[in-house]
Tab-separated table of C-alpha atoms and ligand atoms in Angstrom:
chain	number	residue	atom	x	y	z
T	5	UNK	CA	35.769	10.887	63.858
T	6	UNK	CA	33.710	10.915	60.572
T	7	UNK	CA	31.950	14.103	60.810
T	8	UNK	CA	32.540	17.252	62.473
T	9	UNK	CA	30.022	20.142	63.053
T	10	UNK	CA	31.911	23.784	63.459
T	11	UNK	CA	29.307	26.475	64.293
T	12	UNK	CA	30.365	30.340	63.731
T	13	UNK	CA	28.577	33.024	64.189
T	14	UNK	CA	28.926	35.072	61.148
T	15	UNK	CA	29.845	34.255	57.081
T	16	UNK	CA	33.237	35.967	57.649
T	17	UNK	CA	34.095	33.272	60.624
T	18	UNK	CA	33.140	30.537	58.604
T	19	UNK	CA	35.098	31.839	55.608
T	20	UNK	CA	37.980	31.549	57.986
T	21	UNK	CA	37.085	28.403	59.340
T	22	UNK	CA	36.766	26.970	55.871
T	23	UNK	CA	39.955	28.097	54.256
T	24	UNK	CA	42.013	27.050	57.494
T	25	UNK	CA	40.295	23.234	56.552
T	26	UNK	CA	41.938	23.441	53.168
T	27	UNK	CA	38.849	21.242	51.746
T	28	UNK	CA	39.209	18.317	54.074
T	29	UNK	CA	35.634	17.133	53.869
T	30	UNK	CA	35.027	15.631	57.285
T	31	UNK	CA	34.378	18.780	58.428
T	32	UNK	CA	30.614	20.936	57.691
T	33	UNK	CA	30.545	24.824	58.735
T	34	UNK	CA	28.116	26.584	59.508
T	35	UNK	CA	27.310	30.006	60.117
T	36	UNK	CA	24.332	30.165	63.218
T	37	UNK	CA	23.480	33.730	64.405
T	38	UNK	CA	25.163	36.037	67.005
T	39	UNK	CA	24.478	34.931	70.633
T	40	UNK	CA	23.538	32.038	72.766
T	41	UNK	CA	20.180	31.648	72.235
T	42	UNK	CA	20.466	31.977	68.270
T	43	UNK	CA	23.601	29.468	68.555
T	44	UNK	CA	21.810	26.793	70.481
T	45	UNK	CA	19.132	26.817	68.154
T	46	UNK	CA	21.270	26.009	65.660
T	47	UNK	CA	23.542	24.118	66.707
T	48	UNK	CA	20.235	22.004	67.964
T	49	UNK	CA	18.390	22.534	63.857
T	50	UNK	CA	21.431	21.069	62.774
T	51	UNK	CA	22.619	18.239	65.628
T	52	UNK	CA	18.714	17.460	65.021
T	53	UNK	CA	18.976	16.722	61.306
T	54	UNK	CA	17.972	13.671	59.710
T	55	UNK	CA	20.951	13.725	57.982
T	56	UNK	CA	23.279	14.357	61.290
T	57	UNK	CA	25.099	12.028	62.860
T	58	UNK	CA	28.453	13.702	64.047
T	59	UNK	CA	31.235	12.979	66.085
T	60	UNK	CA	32.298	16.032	67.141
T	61	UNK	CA	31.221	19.593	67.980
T	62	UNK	CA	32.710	22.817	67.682
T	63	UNK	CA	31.955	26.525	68.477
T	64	UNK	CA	34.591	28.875	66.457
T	65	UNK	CA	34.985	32.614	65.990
T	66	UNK	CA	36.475	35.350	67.122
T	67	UNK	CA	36.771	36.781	70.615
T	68	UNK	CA	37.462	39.012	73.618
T	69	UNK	CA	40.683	38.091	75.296
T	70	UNK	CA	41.258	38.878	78.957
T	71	UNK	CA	43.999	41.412	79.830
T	72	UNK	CA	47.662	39.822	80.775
T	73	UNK	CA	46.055	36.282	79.656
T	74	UNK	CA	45.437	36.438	75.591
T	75	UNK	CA	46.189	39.158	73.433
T	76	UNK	CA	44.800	40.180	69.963
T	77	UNK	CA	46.173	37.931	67.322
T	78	UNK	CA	46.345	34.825	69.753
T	79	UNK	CA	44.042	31.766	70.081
T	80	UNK	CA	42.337	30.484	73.041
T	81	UNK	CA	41.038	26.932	73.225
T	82	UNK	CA	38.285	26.476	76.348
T	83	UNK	CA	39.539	23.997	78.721
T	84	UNK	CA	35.624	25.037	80.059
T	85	UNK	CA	33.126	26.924	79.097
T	86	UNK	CA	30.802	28.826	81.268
T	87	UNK	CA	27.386	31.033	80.822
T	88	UNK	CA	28.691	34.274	82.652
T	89	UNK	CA	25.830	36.113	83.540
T	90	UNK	CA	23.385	33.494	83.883
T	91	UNK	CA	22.499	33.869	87.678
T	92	UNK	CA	20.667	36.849	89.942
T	93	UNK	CA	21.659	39.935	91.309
T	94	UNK	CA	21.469	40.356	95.319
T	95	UNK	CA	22.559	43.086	97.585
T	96	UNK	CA	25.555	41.337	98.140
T	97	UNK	CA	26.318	41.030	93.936
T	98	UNK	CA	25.634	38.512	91.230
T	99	UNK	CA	25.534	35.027	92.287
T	100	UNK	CA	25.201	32.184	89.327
T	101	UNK	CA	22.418	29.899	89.242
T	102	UNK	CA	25.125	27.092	90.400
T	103	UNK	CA	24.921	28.911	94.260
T	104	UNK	CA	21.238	29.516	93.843
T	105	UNK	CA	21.005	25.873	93.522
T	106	UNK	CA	19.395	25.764	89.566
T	107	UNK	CA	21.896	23.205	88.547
T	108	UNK	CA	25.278	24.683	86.861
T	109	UNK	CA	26.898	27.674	84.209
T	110	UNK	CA	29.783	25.637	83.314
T	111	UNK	CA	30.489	22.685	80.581
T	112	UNK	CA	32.971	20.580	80.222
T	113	UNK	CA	34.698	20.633	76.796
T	114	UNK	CA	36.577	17.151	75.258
T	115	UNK	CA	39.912	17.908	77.178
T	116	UNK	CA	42.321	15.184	75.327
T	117	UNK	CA	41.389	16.652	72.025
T	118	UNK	CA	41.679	20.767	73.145
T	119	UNK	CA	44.959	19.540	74.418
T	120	UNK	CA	45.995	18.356	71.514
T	121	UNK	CA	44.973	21.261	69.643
T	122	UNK	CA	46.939	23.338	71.928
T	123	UNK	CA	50.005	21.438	71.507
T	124	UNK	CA	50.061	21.275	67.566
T	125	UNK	CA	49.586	24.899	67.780
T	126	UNK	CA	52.443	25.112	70.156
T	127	UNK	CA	54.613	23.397	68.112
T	128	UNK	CA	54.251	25.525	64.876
T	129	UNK	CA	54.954	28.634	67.293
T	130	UNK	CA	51.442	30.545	67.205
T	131	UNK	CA	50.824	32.349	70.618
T	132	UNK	CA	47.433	30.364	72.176
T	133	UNK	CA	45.800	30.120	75.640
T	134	UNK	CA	44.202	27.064	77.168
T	135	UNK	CA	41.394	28.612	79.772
T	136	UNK	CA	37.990	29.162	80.725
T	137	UNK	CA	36.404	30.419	77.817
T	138	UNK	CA	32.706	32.819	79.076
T	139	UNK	CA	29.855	33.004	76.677
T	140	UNK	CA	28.075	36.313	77.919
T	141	UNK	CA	24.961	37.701	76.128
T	142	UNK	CA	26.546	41.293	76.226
T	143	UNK	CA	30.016	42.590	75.607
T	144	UNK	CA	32.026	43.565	78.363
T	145	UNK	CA	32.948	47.203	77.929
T	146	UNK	CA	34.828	48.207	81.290
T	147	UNK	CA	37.120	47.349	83.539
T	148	UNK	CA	34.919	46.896	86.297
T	149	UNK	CA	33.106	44.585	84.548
T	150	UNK	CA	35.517	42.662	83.313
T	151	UNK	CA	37.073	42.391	86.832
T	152	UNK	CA	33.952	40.970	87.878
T	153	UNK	CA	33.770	38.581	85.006
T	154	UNK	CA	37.145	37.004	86.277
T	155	UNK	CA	35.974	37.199	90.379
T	156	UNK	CA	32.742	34.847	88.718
T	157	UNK	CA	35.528	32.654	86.341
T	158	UNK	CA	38.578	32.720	87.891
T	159	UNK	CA	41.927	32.019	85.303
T	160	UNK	CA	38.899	33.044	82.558
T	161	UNK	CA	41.065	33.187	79.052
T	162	UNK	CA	38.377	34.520	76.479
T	163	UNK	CA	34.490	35.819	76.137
T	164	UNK	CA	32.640	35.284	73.011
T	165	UNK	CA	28.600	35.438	72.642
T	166	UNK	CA	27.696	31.827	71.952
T	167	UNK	CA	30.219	28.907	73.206
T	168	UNK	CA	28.061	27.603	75.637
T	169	UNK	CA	24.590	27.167	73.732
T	170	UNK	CA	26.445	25.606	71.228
T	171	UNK	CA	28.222	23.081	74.033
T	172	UNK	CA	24.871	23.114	75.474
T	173	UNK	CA	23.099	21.545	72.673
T	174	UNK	CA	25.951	18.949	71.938
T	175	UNK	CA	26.202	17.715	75.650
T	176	UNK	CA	21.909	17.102	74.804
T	177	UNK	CA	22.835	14.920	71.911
T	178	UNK	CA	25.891	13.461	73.781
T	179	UNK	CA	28.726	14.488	71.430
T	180	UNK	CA	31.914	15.913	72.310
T	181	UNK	CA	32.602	19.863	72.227
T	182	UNK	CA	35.348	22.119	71.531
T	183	UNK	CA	35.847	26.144	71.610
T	184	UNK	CA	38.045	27.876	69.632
T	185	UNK	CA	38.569	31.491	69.422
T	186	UNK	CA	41.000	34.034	67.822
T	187	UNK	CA	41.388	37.162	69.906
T	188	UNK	CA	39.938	40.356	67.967
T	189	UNK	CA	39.511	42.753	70.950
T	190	UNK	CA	40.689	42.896	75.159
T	191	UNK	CA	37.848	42.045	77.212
T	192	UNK	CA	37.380	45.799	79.073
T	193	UNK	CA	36.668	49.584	78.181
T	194	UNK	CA	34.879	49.998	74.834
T	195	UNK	CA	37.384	51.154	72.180
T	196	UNK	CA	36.441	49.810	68.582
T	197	UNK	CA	39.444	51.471	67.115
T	198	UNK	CA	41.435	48.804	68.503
T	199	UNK	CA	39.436	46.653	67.501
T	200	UNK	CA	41.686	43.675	64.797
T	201	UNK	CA	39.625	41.335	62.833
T	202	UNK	CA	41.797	40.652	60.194
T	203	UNK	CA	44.030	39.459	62.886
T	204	UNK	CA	41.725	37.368	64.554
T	205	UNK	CA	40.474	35.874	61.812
T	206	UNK	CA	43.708	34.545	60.259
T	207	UNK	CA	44.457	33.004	63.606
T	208	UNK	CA	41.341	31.124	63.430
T	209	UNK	CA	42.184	29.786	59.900
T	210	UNK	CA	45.502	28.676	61.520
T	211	UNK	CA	43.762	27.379	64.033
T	212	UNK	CA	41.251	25.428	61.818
T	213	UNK	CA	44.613	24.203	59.637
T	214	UNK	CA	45.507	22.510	63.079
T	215	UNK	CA	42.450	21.211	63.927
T	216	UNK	CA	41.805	19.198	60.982
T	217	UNK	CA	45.187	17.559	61.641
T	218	UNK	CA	44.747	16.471	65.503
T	219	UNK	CA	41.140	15.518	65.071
T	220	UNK	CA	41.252	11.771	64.981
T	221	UNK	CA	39.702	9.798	62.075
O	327	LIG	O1	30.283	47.539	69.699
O	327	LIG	C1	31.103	47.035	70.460
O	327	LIG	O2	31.755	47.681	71.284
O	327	LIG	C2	31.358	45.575	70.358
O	327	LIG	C3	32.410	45.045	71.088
O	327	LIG	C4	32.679	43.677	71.002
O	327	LIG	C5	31.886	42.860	70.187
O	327	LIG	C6	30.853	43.410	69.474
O	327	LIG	C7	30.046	42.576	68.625
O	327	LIG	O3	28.927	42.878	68.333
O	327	LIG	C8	30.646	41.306	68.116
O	327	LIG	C9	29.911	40.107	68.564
O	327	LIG	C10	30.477	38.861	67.905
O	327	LIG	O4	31.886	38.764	68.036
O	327	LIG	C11	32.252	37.887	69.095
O	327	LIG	N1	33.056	38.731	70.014
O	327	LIG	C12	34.198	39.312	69.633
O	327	LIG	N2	34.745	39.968	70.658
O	327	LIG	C13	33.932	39.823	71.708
O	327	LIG	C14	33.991	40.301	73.046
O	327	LIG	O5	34.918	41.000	73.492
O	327	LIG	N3	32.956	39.953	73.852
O	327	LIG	C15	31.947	39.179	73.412
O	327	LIG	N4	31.863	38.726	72.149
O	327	LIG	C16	32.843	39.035	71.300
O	327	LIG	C17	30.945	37.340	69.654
O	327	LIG	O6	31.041	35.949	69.853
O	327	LIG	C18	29.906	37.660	68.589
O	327	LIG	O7	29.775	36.636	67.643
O	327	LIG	C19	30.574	44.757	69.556
């Protein structure tokens, strides 16, 4: 792989990113906007370039991590990712636009490399998840909620605002996808004093460290 697109949301991710790659210049970061819509429309500007023609695609920031799955500090790589609240509400509760028949919320992700990535993090002992990771337009900020966010995703590791319009606009181009994530917050009741970027964002440096070691050339 020659050339490898990571899209953050924000400068500070993509500092991270950047100074987990240590220079290695197959890699180009980018910084897209908060959300899905704003990171498919980037990740689409850029996939859509004349000068693009990459290999490999790859959402990365920080995240939400589900309760008893992945705590703050740790790093989840999406073995899927899936648009959470994409779907209607009925008297009997939400139902995703897979059941109402509008094709499906989930996306694959390129398994033998996010494997690989989970094993070379593995090996230098850092604490990550492999899982479902959601991509949700608003942050969770109950319980409740976030109990129905695992009834929709079962085994769901992480939630982040833009993984899947990011893996949406690769799988148009036909390039491989990846999701990253280090774990800032837990997924449930709002409480911003708990809240550890610092943390989260030196796990996604480490993360990015790893990365540009398993990703072939
Ligand atoms: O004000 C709040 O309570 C609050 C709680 C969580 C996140 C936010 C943000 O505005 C950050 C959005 C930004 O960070 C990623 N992120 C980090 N943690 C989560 C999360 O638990 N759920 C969803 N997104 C999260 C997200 O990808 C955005 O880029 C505010």
């Amino acid at each position: 792989m020659n050339k490898i697109l990571i899209l953050t949301a924000v400068e500070a991710e993509k500092e991270a990113v950047l100074k987990g790659l240590q220079g290695n210049a197959r890699f180009e970061v980018r910084a897209g906007g908060v959300g899905p819509v704003e990171a498919a429309v980037s990740a689409t500007a850029a996939l859509c370039s004349e000068a693009a023609s990459y290999d490999l695609v790859v959402s990365a920031g920080i995240g939400g991590g589900f309760p008893g799955v992945a705590e703050i500090g740790s790093i989840v790589i999406a073995d899927s990712v899936a648009l959470a609240d994409l779907g209607a509400e009925t008297p009997d509760g939400f139902v995703g636009v897979d059941k109402l028949g509008f094709g499906s919320n989930r996306l694959p992700v390129e398994e033998a490399l996010s494997v690989r990535l989970v094993e070379a993090l593995r090996a230098r002992g850092q604490s990550v998840h492999y899982g479902p990771i959601l991509t949700l337009s608003t942050v969770t900020g109950s319980a409740q909620s976030a109990a129905e966010l695992i009834r929709r995703v079962p085994g769901a590791a992480a939630e982040a605002m833009e993984g899947y319009g990011v893996a949406s606009a690769a799988r148009r181009s036909g390039i491989p996808f990846l999701e990253i994530r280090g774990i800032s917050n837990t997924v449930g009741p709002r409480d911003r004093a708990a809240w550890r970027i610092g943390d989260a964002l030196a796990a996604l440096e480490t993360a990015a460290t790893r990365l540009s070691e398993v990703v072939p050339t």
